[in-house]
Short mmCIF file of C-alpha atoms in Angstrom, two decimals:
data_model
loop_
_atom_site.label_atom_id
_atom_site.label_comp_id
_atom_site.label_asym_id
_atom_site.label_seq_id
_atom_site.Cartn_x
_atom_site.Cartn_y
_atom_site.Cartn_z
CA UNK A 1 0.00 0.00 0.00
CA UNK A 2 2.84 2.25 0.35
CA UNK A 3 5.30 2.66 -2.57
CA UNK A 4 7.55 5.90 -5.08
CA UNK A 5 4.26 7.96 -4.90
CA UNK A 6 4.17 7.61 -1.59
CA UNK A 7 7.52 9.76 -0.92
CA UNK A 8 7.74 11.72 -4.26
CA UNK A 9 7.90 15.37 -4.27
CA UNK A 10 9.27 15.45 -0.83
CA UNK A 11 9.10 19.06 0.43
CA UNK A 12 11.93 21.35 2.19
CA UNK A 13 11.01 21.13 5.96
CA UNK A 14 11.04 24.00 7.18
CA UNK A 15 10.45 24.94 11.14
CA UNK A 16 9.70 28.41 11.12
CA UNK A 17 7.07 28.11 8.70
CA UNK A 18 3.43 29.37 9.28
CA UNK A 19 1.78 32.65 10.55
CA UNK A 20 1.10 29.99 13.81
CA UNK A 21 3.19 28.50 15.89
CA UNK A 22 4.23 25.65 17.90
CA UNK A 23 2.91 24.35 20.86
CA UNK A 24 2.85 21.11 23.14
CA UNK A 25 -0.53 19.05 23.08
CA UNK A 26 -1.10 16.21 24.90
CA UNK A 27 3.19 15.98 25.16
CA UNK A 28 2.96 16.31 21.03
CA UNK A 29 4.82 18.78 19.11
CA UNK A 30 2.13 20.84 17.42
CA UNK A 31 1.44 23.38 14.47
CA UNK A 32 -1.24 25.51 16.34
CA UNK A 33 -3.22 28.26 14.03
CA UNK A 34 -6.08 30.09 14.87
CA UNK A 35 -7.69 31.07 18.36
CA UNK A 36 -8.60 28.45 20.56
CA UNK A 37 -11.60 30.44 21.28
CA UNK A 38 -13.67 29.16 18.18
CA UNK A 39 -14.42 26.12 19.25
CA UNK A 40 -14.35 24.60 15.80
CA UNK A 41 -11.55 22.78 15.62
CA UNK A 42 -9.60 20.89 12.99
CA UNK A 43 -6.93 18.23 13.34
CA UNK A 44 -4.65 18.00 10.04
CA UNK A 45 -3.02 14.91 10.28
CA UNK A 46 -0.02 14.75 7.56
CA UNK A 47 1.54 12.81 5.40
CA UNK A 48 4.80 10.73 5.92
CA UNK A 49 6.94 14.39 5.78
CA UNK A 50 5.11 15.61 8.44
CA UNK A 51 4.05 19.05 10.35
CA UNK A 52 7.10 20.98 9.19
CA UNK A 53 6.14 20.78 5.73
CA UNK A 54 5.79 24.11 4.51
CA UNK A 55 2.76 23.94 2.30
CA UNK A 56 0.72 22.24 5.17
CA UNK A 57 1.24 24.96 7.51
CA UNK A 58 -0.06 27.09 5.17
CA UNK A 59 -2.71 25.10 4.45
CA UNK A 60 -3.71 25.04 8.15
CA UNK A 61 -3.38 28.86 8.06
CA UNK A 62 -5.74 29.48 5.38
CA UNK A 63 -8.72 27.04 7.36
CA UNK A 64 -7.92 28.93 10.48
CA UNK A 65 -8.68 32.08 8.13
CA UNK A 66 -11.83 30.44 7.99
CA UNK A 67 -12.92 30.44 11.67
CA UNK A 68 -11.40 27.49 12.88
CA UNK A 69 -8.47 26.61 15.58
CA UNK A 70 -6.68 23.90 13.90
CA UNK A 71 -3.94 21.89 15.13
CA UNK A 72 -1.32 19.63 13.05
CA UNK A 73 0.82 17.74 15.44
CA UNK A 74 3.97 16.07 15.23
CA UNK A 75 2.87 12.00 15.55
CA UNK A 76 6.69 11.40 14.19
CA UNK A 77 8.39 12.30 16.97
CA UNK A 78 11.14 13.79 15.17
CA UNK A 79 11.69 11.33 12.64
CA UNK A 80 9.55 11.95 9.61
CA UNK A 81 10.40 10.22 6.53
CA UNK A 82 13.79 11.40 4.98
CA UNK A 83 13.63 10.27 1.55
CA UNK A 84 16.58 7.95 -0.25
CA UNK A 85 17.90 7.58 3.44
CA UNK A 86 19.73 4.34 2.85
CA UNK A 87 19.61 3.25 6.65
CA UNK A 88 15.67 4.07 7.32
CA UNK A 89 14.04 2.84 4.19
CA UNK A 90 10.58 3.10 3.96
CA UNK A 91 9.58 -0.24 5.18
CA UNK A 92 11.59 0.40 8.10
CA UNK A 93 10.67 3.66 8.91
CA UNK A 94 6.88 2.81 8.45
CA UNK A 95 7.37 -0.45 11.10
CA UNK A 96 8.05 2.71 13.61
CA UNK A 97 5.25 5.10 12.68
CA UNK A 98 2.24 3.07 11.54
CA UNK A 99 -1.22 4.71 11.08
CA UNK A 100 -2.43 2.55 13.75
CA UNK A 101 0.41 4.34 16.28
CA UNK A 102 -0.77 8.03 14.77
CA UNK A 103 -4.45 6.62 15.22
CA UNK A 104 -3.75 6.05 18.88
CA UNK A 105 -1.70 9.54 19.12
CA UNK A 106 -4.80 11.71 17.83
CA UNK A 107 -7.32 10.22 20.58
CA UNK A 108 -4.67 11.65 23.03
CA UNK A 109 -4.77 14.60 21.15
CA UNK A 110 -8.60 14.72 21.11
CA UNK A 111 -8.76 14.27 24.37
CA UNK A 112 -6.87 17.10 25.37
CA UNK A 113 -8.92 19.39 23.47
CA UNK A 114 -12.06 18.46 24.81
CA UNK A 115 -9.85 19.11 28.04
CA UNK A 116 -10.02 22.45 27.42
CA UNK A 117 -13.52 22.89 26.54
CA UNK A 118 -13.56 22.53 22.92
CA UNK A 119 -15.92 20.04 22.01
CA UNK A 120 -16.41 20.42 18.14
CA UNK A 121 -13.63 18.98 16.05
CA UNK A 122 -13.22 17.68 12.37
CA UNK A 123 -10.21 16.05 10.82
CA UNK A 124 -8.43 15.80 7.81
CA UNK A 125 -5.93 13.39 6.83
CA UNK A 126 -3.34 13.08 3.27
CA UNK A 127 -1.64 10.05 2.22
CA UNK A 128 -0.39 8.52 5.29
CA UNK A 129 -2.78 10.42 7.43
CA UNK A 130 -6.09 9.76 5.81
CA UNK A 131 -5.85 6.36 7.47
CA UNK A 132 -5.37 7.62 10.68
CA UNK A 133 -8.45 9.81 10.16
CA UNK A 134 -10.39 7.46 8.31
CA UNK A 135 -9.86 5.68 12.30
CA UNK A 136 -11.13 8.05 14.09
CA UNK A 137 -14.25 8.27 11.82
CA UNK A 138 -14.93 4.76 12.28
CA UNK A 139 -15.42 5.40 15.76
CA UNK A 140 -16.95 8.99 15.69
CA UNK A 141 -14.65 10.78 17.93
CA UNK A 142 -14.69 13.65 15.21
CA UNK A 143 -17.86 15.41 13.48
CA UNK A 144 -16.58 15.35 10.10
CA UNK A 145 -13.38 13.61 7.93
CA UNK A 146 -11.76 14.79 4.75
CA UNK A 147 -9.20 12.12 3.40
CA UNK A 148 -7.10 13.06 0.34
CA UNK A 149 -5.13 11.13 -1.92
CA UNK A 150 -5.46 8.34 1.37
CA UNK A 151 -3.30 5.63 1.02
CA UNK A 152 -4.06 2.01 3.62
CA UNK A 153 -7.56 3.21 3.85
CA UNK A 154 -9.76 -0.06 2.75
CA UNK A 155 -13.21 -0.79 1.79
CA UNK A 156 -13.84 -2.67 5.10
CA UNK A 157 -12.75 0.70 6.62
CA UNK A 158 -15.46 2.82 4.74
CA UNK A 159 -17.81 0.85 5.30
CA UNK A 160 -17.18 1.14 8.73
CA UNK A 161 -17.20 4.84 8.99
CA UNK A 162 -19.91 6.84 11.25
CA UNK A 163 -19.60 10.64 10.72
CA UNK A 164 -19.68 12.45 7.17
CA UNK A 165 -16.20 11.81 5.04
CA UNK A 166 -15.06 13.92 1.98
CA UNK A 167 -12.75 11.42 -0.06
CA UNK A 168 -10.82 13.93 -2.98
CA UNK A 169 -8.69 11.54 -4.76
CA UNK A 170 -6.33 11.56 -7.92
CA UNK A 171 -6.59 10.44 -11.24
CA UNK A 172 -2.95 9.55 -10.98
CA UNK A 173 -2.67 7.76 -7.63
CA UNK A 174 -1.74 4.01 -7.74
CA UNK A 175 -1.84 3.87 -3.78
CA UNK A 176 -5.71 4.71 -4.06
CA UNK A 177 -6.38 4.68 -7.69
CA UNK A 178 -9.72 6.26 -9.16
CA UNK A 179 -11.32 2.53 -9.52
CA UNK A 180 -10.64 2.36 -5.15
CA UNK A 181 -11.90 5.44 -4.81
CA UNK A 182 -15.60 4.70 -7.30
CA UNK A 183 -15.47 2.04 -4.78
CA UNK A 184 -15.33 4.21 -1.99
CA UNK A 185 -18.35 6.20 -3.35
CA UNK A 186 -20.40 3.08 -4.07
CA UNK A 187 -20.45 1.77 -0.59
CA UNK A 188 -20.70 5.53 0.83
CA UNK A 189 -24.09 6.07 -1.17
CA UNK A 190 -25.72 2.96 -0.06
CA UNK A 191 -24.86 4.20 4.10
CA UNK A 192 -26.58 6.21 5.93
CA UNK A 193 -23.43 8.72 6.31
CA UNK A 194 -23.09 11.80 4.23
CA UNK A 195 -20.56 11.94 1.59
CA UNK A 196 -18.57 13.70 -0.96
CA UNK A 197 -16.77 12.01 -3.39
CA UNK A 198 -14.40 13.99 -6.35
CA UNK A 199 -11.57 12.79 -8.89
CA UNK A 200 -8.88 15.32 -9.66
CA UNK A 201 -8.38 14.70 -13.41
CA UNK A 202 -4.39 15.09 -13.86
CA UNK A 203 -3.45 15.14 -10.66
CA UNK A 204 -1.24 13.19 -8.75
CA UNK A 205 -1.09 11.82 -5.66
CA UNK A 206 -0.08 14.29 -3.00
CA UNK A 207 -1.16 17.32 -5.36
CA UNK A 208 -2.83 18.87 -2.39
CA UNK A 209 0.15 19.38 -0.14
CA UNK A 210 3.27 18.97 -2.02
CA UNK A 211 2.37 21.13 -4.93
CA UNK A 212 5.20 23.70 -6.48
CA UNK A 213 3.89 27.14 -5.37
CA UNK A 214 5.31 28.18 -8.62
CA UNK A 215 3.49 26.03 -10.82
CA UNK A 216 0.10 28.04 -11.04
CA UNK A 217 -1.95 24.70 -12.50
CA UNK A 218 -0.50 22.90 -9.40
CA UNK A 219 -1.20 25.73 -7.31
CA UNK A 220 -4.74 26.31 -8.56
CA UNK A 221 -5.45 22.22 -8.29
CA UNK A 222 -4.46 22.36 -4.58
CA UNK A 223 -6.81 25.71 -3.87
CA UNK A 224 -9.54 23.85 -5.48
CA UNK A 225 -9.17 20.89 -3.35
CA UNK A 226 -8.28 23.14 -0.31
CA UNK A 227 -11.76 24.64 -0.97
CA UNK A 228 -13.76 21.50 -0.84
CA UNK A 229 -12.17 20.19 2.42
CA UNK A 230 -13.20 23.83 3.84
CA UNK A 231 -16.68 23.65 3.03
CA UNK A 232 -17.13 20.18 3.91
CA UNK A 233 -16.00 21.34 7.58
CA UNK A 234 -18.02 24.51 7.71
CA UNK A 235 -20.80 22.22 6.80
CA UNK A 236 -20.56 19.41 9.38
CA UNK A 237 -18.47 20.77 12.38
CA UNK A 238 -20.38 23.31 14.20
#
């Protein structure tokens, strides 16, 4: 389930990102943007490159311009995936930081949260992370998911899920190819849970976060999907 596409188009990590900043969470490392005082709050769980990733800070920035607090915290402890890194290949490094490890992290995370009084909170998960959301979905400790281009998500785990999911694949994505993904949608119609289901025609898997900011197709692909996953959330978590 995890393969090239998987790690391709790794971005320059980059601490200082962000108009947020960082903050610890339930002992977690996290990319905090927005006031706390919303109430509507959004967990962005990354992919395997993780919370310093430039173009996911600013992702979280622009749905905290939207009225939300949003949080993106660090479930790699330190060690996300370093591309081509001969002694930690990706089999290895995945062994140490499973989606079922990151699954077990957010419910800390959650927990904390509603620790502090906020008791509305939606997630969103790419690549590696969309499993981890597609988790806590199953078990409705969020109001609303948005997975895109998910890799390990299955069809037992959709049909499985409890709260409304936004799946935005890719039409070039052999982790969850477009005919996984019209599966996805199939089983989602027949449920009782709300869904949304798009295909990005031309793009690729990870379009959404590991775009080149100066490629203005890439750039205006990633808004669009950007734009779904914020009105999916301004639908469901109130």
């Amino acid at each position: 389930m995890s393969g090239p596409q998987c790690c391709s188009n790794p971005p320059t990590l980059d601490p200082a990102s962000g108009a947020g900043h960082v903050e610890k969470i339930a002992g977690f490392n996290t990319y905090v943007s927005g006031s706390i005082q919303s109430n509507l709050t959004i967990l962005l769980v990354s992919d395997v490159y993780g919370y310093e990733a430039p173009n996911l800070r600013k992702l979280a920035d622009k749905v905290a311009a939207a009225g939300f607090y949003v949080v993106a915290p660090d479930f790699f402890y330190g060690e996300p995936l370093v591309r081509n890194k001969p002694d930690r290949p990706l089999p290895a490094w995945i062994k140490d930081h499973g989606p079922d490890k990151g699954f077990e992290d957010a419910t800390l995370i959650i927990d904390a949260l509603k620790s502090k009084g906020v008791s509305s909170i939606g997630a969103a998960g790419f690549c590696w992370g969309a499993k981890v959301v597609v988790e806590l979905a199953k078990v409705a400790l969020i109001l609303a998911a948005v997975m895109l281009h998910p890799s390990f998500v299955t069809v037992d785990d959709i049909k499985s899920v409890k709260v409304p999911i936004a799946i935005l694949g890719a039409e070039i994505d052999n982790l969850s190819p477009p005919e996984l993904v019209k599966q996805f949608d199939e089983i989602l119609k027949v449920s009782e849970v709300d869904s949304f289901v798009k295909i990005f025609p031309k793009c690729a898997h990870g379009w959404t976060v590991r775009y080149d900011v100066n490629d203005t197709t890439a750039v205006s692909c990633a808004n669009e999907a950007h734009q779904d996953m914020l009105e999916w959330f301004a639908k469901y978590v109130k």
